[in-house]
Short mmCIF file of N, CA and C in Angstrom, two decimals:
data_model
loop_
_atom_site.label_atom_id
_atom_site.label_comp_id
_atom_site.label_asym_id
_atom_site.label_seq_id
_atom_site.Cartn_x
_atom_site.Cartn_y
_atom_site.Cartn_z
N MET A 132 197.38 -59.21 90.66
CA MET A 132 196.43 -60.13 91.38
C MET A 132 195.23 -60.14 90.37
N SER A 133 194.74 -61.14 90.48
CA SER A 133 193.08 -61.72 89.70
C SER A 133 192.19 -61.18 90.29
N GLU A 134 191.16 -60.65 89.52
CA GLU A 134 189.98 -60.45 89.92
C GLU A 134 188.96 -61.33 90.83
N ARG A 135 188.76 -60.76 92.04
CA ARG A 135 187.92 -61.75 93.00
C ARG A 135 186.29 -61.98 92.40
N PRO A 136 185.66 -62.77 92.41
CA PRO A 136 184.30 -62.74 92.30
C PRO A 136 183.44 -61.67 92.84
N ARG A 137 182.46 -61.05 92.70
CA ARG A 137 181.69 -60.40 93.30
C ARG A 137 180.75 -61.39 94.24
N ILE A 138 180.96 -61.81 95.55
CA ILE A 138 180.74 -62.80 96.27
C ILE A 138 179.90 -62.07 97.70
N GLU A 139 178.52 -62.34 98.59
CA GLU A 139 178.62 -62.11 99.96
C GLU A 139 178.92 -63.25 100.65
N PRO A 140 179.63 -63.08 101.81
CA PRO A 140 179.03 -63.86 102.54
C PRO A 140 178.14 -64.39 103.57
N SER A 141 177.91 -65.33 103.71
CA SER A 141 176.41 -65.59 104.54
C SER A 141 176.24 -64.40 105.66
N SER A 142 176.78 -63.59 106.19
CA SER A 142 176.83 -62.68 107.38
C SER A 142 176.32 -61.43 107.02
N VAL A 143 176.61 -61.10 105.54
CA VAL A 143 176.22 -60.31 104.60
C VAL A 143 175.36 -60.34 104.33
N VAL A 144 175.04 -61.24 103.36
CA VAL A 144 173.78 -61.74 103.02
C VAL A 144 172.49 -61.63 104.41
N ALA A 145 172.99 -62.12 105.17
CA ALA A 145 171.59 -61.70 106.05
C ALA A 145 171.24 -60.02 106.74
N ALA A 146 172.40 -59.72 107.18
CA ALA A 146 172.34 -57.96 106.98
C ALA A 146 171.39 -57.28 106.01
N VAL A 147 172.25 -57.42 104.90
CA VAL A 147 170.94 -57.39 103.63
C VAL A 147 169.40 -57.75 103.96
N GLU A 148 169.55 -58.92 104.48
CA GLU A 148 168.08 -59.47 104.12
C GLU A 148 167.17 -58.75 105.60
N SER A 149 167.56 -58.67 106.31
CA SER A 149 167.28 -58.19 107.51
C SER A 149 166.61 -56.56 107.26
N TYR A 150 168.15 -55.65 106.39
CA TYR A 150 167.47 -54.49 106.07
C TYR A 150 166.37 -54.59 105.28
N VAL A 151 166.39 -55.49 104.55
CA VAL A 151 164.73 -55.65 103.05
C VAL A 151 164.03 -55.52 103.68
N HIS A 152 163.91 -56.52 104.94
CA HIS A 152 162.80 -57.22 105.75
C HIS A 152 162.24 -55.42 106.77
N SER A 153 163.20 -54.79 107.29
CA SER A 153 162.74 -54.02 108.07
C SER A 153 161.78 -52.84 106.99
N GLU A 154 162.44 -52.64 105.86
CA GLU A 154 162.10 -51.47 104.92
C GLU A 154 160.96 -51.97 104.48
N LEU A 155 160.39 -53.09 104.09
CA LEU A 155 159.43 -53.75 103.76
C LEU A 155 158.43 -53.57 104.94
N THR A 156 158.83 -54.19 106.24
CA THR A 156 158.08 -53.79 106.95
C THR A 156 157.29 -52.52 107.34
N ASP A 157 158.21 -51.78 107.04
CA ASP A 157 157.64 -49.91 107.60
C ASP A 157 157.17 -49.71 106.31
N ALA A 158 157.24 -50.02 105.15
CA ALA A 158 156.03 -50.34 103.90
C ALA A 158 154.93 -50.30 103.96
N GLN A 159 154.90 -51.43 104.64
CA GLN A 159 153.26 -51.52 104.65
C GLN A 159 152.66 -50.94 106.15
N GLN A 160 153.17 -50.16 107.10
CA GLN A 160 153.06 -49.75 107.78
C GLN A 160 152.79 -48.08 108.15
N TYR A 161 153.19 -47.57 107.58
CA TYR A 161 153.33 -46.14 107.04
C TYR A 161 153.40 -45.61 106.05
N SER A 162 152.58 -44.75 105.72
CA SER A 162 152.15 -44.71 104.62
C SER A 162 153.43 -43.87 103.59
N ASN A 163 154.37 -43.20 104.30
CA ASN A 163 155.09 -42.40 103.92
C ASN A 163 156.50 -42.92 103.20
N ARG A 164 156.35 -44.24 103.26
CA ARG A 164 157.48 -45.09 102.83
C ARG A 164 157.30 -46.07 101.39
N ASN A 165 158.47 -46.19 100.68
CA ASN A 165 157.96 -46.89 99.76
C ASN A 165 158.83 -48.11 99.71
N PRO A 166 158.15 -49.06 99.32
CA PRO A 166 158.38 -50.43 99.76
C PRO A 166 159.76 -50.54 98.59
N LEU A 167 160.64 -51.81 99.15
CA LEU A 167 161.70 -51.56 97.78
C LEU A 167 161.20 -53.00 96.83
N ASP A 168 161.61 -52.29 95.51
CA ASP A 168 161.25 -53.69 94.63
C ASP A 168 162.43 -54.79 94.43
N ALA A 169 162.02 -55.91 93.75
CA ALA A 169 163.25 -56.70 93.61
C ALA A 169 164.30 -56.12 92.82
N SER A 170 164.61 -55.22 91.86
CA SER A 170 165.29 -54.25 91.57
C SER A 170 166.38 -53.57 92.51
N GLY A 171 165.89 -52.86 93.54
CA GLY A 171 166.06 -52.28 94.23
C GLY A 171 167.01 -53.68 95.39
N ILE A 172 165.92 -54.07 95.69
CA ILE A 172 167.04 -55.45 96.84
C ILE A 172 168.10 -56.21 96.05
N TRP A 173 168.33 -55.95 94.50
CA TRP A 173 168.96 -57.20 94.02
C TRP A 173 170.37 -56.16 93.80
N SER A 174 169.71 -54.78 93.82
CA SER A 174 170.86 -53.47 93.71
C SER A 174 171.76 -53.74 95.29
N LEU A 175 170.74 -53.80 96.31
CA LEU A 175 171.65 -53.72 97.35
C LEU A 175 172.61 -54.72 97.60
N HIS A 176 172.24 -56.01 97.43
CA HIS A 176 172.52 -56.94 97.51
C HIS A 176 174.45 -57.00 96.66
N ALA A 177 174.28 -56.40 95.52
CA ALA A 177 175.34 -55.71 94.67
C ALA A 177 176.32 -54.80 95.03
N LEU A 178 175.41 -54.05 95.89
CA LEU A 178 176.39 -52.96 96.54
C LEU A 178 177.09 -53.94 97.81
N ALA A 179 176.39 -54.46 98.30
CA ALA A 179 176.77 -55.08 99.54
C ALA A 179 178.27 -56.28 99.06
N ALA A 180 177.77 -56.50 97.54
CA ALA A 180 179.23 -57.89 97.32
C ALA A 180 180.65 -56.98 97.04
N GLU A 181 179.84 -55.36 96.46
CA GLU A 181 181.08 -55.11 95.88
C GLU A 181 181.78 -54.32 97.40
N ILE A 182 180.93 -53.75 98.05
CA ILE A 182 181.96 -53.40 99.38
C ILE A 182 182.51 -54.60 99.98
N TYR A 183 182.27 -55.94 100.26
CA TYR A 183 183.13 -56.83 100.85
C TYR A 183 183.96 -56.98 99.99
N ALA A 184 184.04 -56.89 98.57
CA ALA A 184 185.16 -57.21 97.71
C ALA A 184 186.14 -56.28 97.93
N LEU A 185 185.95 -54.80 97.83
CA LEU A 185 187.13 -54.12 98.17
C LEU A 185 187.59 -54.28 99.31
N GLY A 186 186.56 -54.55 100.56
CA GLY A 186 187.60 -54.90 101.82
C GLY A 186 188.69 -56.07 101.72
N TRP A 187 187.88 -57.03 100.96
CA TRP A 187 188.94 -58.34 100.79
C TRP A 187 190.25 -58.20 100.02
N LYS A 188 190.13 -57.09 99.16
CA LYS A 188 191.27 -56.91 98.13
C LYS A 188 192.19 -55.28 99.43
N ASP A 189 191.53 -54.62 99.87
CA ASP A 189 192.47 -53.89 100.94
C ASP A 189 193.20 -54.91 101.73
N GLY A 190 192.09 -56.11 102.47
CA GLY A 190 192.98 -57.51 103.33
C GLY A 190 194.08 -57.82 102.37
N GLU A 191 193.90 -58.04 101.39
CA GLU A 191 194.92 -58.81 100.61
C GLU A 191 196.39 -57.90 100.47
N GLN A 192 196.06 -56.87 99.95
CA GLN A 192 197.33 -55.83 100.00
C GLN A 192 198.14 -55.53 100.77
N ALA A 193 197.17 -55.34 102.43
CA ALA A 193 198.29 -54.85 103.51
C ALA A 193 198.62 -56.23 103.83
N THR A 194 198.62 -57.62 103.80
CA THR A 194 198.93 -58.86 104.07
C THR A 194 200.06 -58.77 103.10
N ASP A 195 200.33 -58.83 102.22
CA ASP A 195 201.17 -58.70 100.83
C ASP A 195 202.18 -57.81 101.29
N GLU A 196 201.50 -56.64 101.61
CA GLU A 196 202.63 -55.44 102.32
C GLU A 196 203.32 -55.88 103.07
N LYS A 197 202.83 -56.81 104.55
CA LYS A 197 203.51 -57.37 105.72
C LYS A 197 204.68 -58.26 105.09
N ALA A 198 204.39 -59.28 104.12
CA ALA A 198 204.94 -60.45 103.82
C ALA A 198 206.15 -59.56 103.30
N ARG A 199 205.73 -58.66 101.80
CA ARG A 199 207.33 -57.79 101.84
C ARG A 199 207.86 -57.34 102.50
N ARG A 200 208.12 -56.81 103.64
CA ARG A 200 208.43 -56.22 104.63
C ARG A 200 208.97 -57.10 105.55
N GLU A 201 208.76 -57.89 105.73
CA GLU A 201 209.04 -59.06 106.40
C GLU A 201 210.67 -59.67 105.46
N ARG A 202 209.97 -59.97 104.34
CA ARG A 202 211.69 -60.57 103.33
C ARG A 202 212.61 -59.75 103.58
N GLN A 203 211.96 -57.92 103.03
CA GLN A 203 213.01 -57.26 103.38
C GLN A 203 214.01 -57.24 104.38
N ARG A 204 213.22 -57.34 105.92
CA ARG A 204 214.14 -57.58 106.92
C ARG A 204 215.04 -58.42 107.26
N GLU A 205 214.80 -59.73 106.45
CA GLU A 205 215.26 -60.94 106.60
C GLU A 205 216.91 -60.80 105.52
N ARG A 206 216.39 -60.17 104.25
CA ARG A 206 217.68 -59.69 103.83
C ARG A 206 218.71 -59.16 104.21
N ASP A 207 218.12 -57.70 104.79
CA ASP A 207 218.81 -57.13 105.71
C ASP A 207 219.72 -57.30 106.15
N ALA A 208 219.11 -58.54 107.12
CA ALA A 208 219.92 -59.10 108.46
C ALA A 208 220.74 -60.20 107.63
N HIS A 209 220.72 -60.16 106.87
CA HIS A 209 221.96 -61.45 105.92
C HIS A 209 223.09 -60.54 105.17
N THR A 210 222.49 -59.24 104.80
CA THR A 210 223.39 -58.40 104.16
C THR A 210 224.37 -57.37 104.80
N CYS A 211 223.83 -57.05 105.90
CA CYS A 211 224.55 -55.89 106.96
C CYS A 211 225.43 -56.43 107.43
N PRO A 212 227.24 -55.94 107.21
CA PRO A 212 227.97 -55.87 107.81
C PRO A 212 227.96 -56.21 109.41
N THR A 213 228.48 -56.76 110.06
CA THR A 213 228.28 -56.96 111.54
C THR A 213 229.85 -56.40 112.00
N THR A 214 229.72 -55.33 112.97
CA THR A 214 230.65 -54.76 113.54
C THR A 214 231.85 -56.40 114.24
N PRO A 215 232.91 -56.18 113.63
CA PRO A 215 233.78 -57.08 114.61
C PRO A 215 233.76 -56.62 116.12
N GLY A 216 233.57 -58.02 117.30
CA GLY A 216 233.92 -57.18 118.78
C GLY A 216 232.85 -56.54 119.14
N ALA A 217 231.71 -56.75 118.09
CA ALA A 217 229.95 -55.96 118.72
C ALA A 217 229.72 -56.70 120.07
N ASP A 218 229.84 -57.83 120.05
CA ASP A 218 229.48 -58.58 120.80
C ASP A 218 229.95 -58.72 122.47
N SER A 219 231.13 -57.74 122.45
CA SER A 219 232.23 -58.01 123.67
C SER A 219 231.52 -56.79 124.17
#
């Protein structure tokens, strides 16, 4: 299986950006909050992309496993001997 590029779907980008906005707003409002810098924001997006990629990979593996099992059932159905008179 080839490695997927680390991308974020738009819904993940929106969630990260919403969090960033909330953190920046809180940092302006409260003296005990440190604002996120550009590096921290980039790191959040990188983490989100990695998490998304892991979920994608798990989904691909589950789909592959279902397909393997379906093919095995088809092979088993064609190779299992039938009992004469079983339908009667």
